[in-house]
Amino acid sequence: MSDSDLVRAARQARRRAHAPFSGFKVGAALEATGGTIVTGCNIENVSYGLTMCAERVAVFKALSEGHRRFRRIAVVADAAAPTPPCGACLQVLWEFGGDLEVILANLRRETGRHRLSELLPLPFDRRQLK
Ligand code: THU
């Protein structure tokens, strides 16, 4: 699957976002090492703190379906500026995805491309627990 296919899958997933409070719809498409694509969208709640971001929906869906290792994630929002994963998502992506490739895009074009380690340069992970 090409990068643009992955971005297309994230755009499709974004259409299923439930974001009546912020109006900010996000879609994500995560590629597992075996090639399976698992998508996610943000799901808000009237009790705002219960909201779940698109990226974590994708990661948790993938894990619950038996995927354990990942290669790339595409994240799509309707914004001119790049929309990187939030801090909580960076932490969860690092835990399960390691140094993933992160492709950012809006509805028309790619807006950025990063390694996860660029976005989270000094991660807290199991190495600190030793
Ligand atoms: N959001 C995501 O889905 N992913 C991010 O990484 C940033 C924020 C969602 C959460 C909330 O529903 C809306 O965007 C506004 O913060």
Short mmCIF file of C-alpha atoms and ligand atoms in Angstrom, two decimals:
data_model
loop_
_atom_site.label_atom_id
_atom_site.label_comp_id
_atom_site.label_asym_id
_atom_site.label_seq_id
_atom_site.Cartn_x
_atom_site.Cartn_y
_atom_site.Cartn_z
CA MET A 1 0.00 0.00 0.00
CA SER A 2 1.38 3.40 -0.98
CA ASP A 3 1.54 6.44 1.30
CA SER A 4 -1.31 8.02 -0.63
CA ASP A 5 -3.47 4.90 -0.11
CA LEU A 6 -2.81 5.14 3.61
CA VAL A 7 -3.75 8.84 3.61
CA ARG A 8 -6.88 8.01 1.63
CA ALA A 9 -7.89 5.44 4.26
CA ALA A 10 -7.39 8.06 7.00
CA ARG A 11 -9.54 10.55 5.07
CA GLN A 12 -12.29 7.95 4.77
CA ALA A 13 -12.10 7.16 8.49
CA ARG A 14 -12.30 10.87 9.31
CA ARG A 15 -15.76 10.98 7.77
CA ARG A 16 -16.98 8.73 10.58
CA ALA A 17 -15.66 11.05 13.33
CA HIS A 18 -18.08 12.03 16.09
CA ALA A 19 -16.98 15.57 16.92
CA PRO A 20 -20.10 17.65 17.68
CA PHE A 21 -18.36 19.62 20.45
CA SER A 22 -15.10 20.72 18.85
CA GLY A 23 -16.20 20.38 15.23
CA PHE A 24 -12.65 19.10 14.59
CA LYS A 25 -12.80 15.76 12.81
CA VAL A 26 -9.68 13.59 12.66
CA GLY A 27 -9.00 10.32 10.87
CA ALA A 28 -6.10 7.92 11.27
CA ALA A 29 -4.88 4.87 9.37
CA LEU A 30 -2.31 2.60 10.98
CA GLU A 31 -0.34 0.01 9.03
CA ALA A 32 0.64 -3.15 10.88
CA THR A 33 3.88 -4.91 9.90
CA GLY A 34 1.88 -7.63 8.13
CA GLY A 35 0.34 -4.96 5.89
CA THR A 36 -3.12 -4.77 7.50
CA ILE A 37 -4.55 -1.25 7.72
CA VAL A 38 -6.58 -0.38 10.81
CA THR A 39 -8.37 2.96 10.88
CA GLY A 40 -9.72 5.22 13.61
CA CYS A 41 -11.59 8.49 14.04
CA ASN A 42 -12.04 10.75 17.03
CA ILE A 43 -15.07 10.07 19.18
CA GLU A 44 -16.17 12.86 21.49
CA ASN A 45 -18.47 12.72 24.50
CA VAL A 46 -20.60 15.37 26.20
CA SER A 47 -18.42 14.61 29.22
CA TYR A 48 -15.51 16.08 27.29
CA GLY A 49 -12.69 14.26 29.07
CA LEU A 50 -13.99 10.94 27.79
CA THR A 51 -13.16 11.91 24.21
CA MET A 52 -10.84 9.53 22.40
CA CYS A 53 -8.50 10.66 19.63
CA ALA A 54 -8.44 9.05 16.20
CA GLU A 55 -4.91 7.71 16.64
CA ARG A 56 -5.64 5.89 19.88
CA VAL A 57 -8.85 4.44 18.48
CA ALA A 58 -6.76 3.00 15.63
CA VAL A 59 -4.05 1.65 17.96
CA PHE A 60 -6.51 0.05 20.38
CA LYS A 61 -8.58 -1.45 17.58
CA ALA A 62 -5.43 -2.91 16.03
CA LEU A 63 -4.16 -4.34 19.31
CA SER A 64 -7.52 -5.87 20.11
CA GLU A 65 -7.53 -7.51 16.70
CA GLY A 66 -4.15 -9.13 17.37
CA HIS A 67 -1.75 -6.76 15.62
CA ARG A 68 1.30 -6.00 17.71
CA ARG A 69 3.82 -4.20 15.54
CA PHE A 70 3.32 -1.23 13.24
CA ARG A 71 5.10 0.57 10.44
CA ARG A 72 3.30 3.78 9.56
CA ILE A 73 0.39 5.95 10.60
CA ALA A 74 -1.39 8.61 8.56
CA VAL A 75 -3.33 11.34 10.38
CA VAL A 76 -5.80 13.59 8.57
CA ALA A 77 -7.56 16.77 9.71
CA ASP A 78 -9.19 19.61 7.80
CA ALA A 79 -6.49 22.16 8.63
CA ALA A 80 -3.90 23.99 6.57
CA ALA A 81 -1.27 23.56 9.27
CA PRO A 82 0.11 20.10 10.11
CA THR A 83 -1.93 18.37 12.84
CA PRO A 84 0.42 16.10 14.79
CA PRO A 85 -0.81 13.50 17.30
CA CYS A 86 -1.44 14.97 20.78
CA GLY A 87 0.90 14.13 23.66
CA ALA A 88 -1.23 11.23 24.91
CA CYS A 89 -1.32 9.69 21.43
CA LEU A 90 2.44 10.12 20.98
CA GLN A 91 2.98 8.20 24.22
CA VAL A 92 0.63 5.37 23.22
CA LEU A 93 2.09 5.21 19.70
CA TRP A 94 5.60 5.00 21.13
CA GLU A 95 4.62 2.19 23.51
CA PHE A 96 3.19 0.02 20.76
CA GLY A 97 4.59 1.38 17.53
CA GLY A 98 8.16 2.33 18.34
CA ASP A 99 9.76 4.73 15.90
CA LEU A 100 6.86 4.79 13.42
CA GLU A 101 6.67 6.90 10.32
CA VAL A 102 3.99 9.56 10.85
CA ILE A 103 2.38 11.03 7.74
CA LEU A 104 0.28 14.15 8.28
CA ALA A 105 -2.25 15.34 5.73
CA ASN A 106 -5.31 17.47 5.25
CA LEU A 107 -8.17 16.89 2.84
CA ARG A 108 -6.10 17.91 -0.18
CA ARG A 109 -2.43 17.33 0.43
CA GLU A 110 0.28 15.95 2.67
CA THR A 111 1.34 18.50 5.34
CA GLY A 112 4.24 16.71 7.01
CA ARG A 113 6.23 13.55 7.43
CA HIS A 114 8.12 12.64 10.59
CA ARG A 115 9.57 9.79 12.58
CA LEU A 116 7.79 9.40 15.90
CA SER A 117 11.14 9.99 17.64
CA GLU A 118 11.22 13.50 16.13
CA LEU A 119 7.82 14.30 17.62
CA LEU A 120 8.64 12.63 20.97
CA PRO A 121 12.42 13.00 21.28
CA LEU A 122 12.83 12.01 24.94
CA PRO A 123 10.17 9.37 25.56
CA PHE A 124 9.25 7.83 28.86
CA ASP A 125 9.21 4.09 28.32
CA ARG A 126 10.01 0.80 30.00
CA ARG A 127 13.75 1.59 30.00
CA GLN A 128 13.08 4.11 32.77
CA LEU A 129 11.54 1.41 34.97
CA LYS A 130 14.82 -0.52 35.33
N1 THU B 1 -7.86 14.93 18.25
C1 THU B 1 -7.50 13.75 17.64
O1 THU B 1 -8.37 12.94 17.29
N2 THU B 1 -6.18 13.51 17.47
C2 THU B 1 -5.18 14.34 17.88
O2 THU B 1 -4.03 13.95 17.90
C3 THU B 1 -5.51 15.71 18.27
C4 THU B 1 -6.91 15.90 18.75
C5 THU B 1 -9.28 15.20 18.46
C6 THU B 1 -9.72 15.16 19.88
C7 THU B 1 -10.94 16.06 19.85
O3 THU B 1 -12.07 15.29 19.48
C8 THU B 1 -10.64 17.05 18.73
O4 THU B 1 -9.58 16.50 17.98
C9 THU B 1 -10.24 18.43 19.21
O5 THU B 1 -9.20 18.35 20.11
#
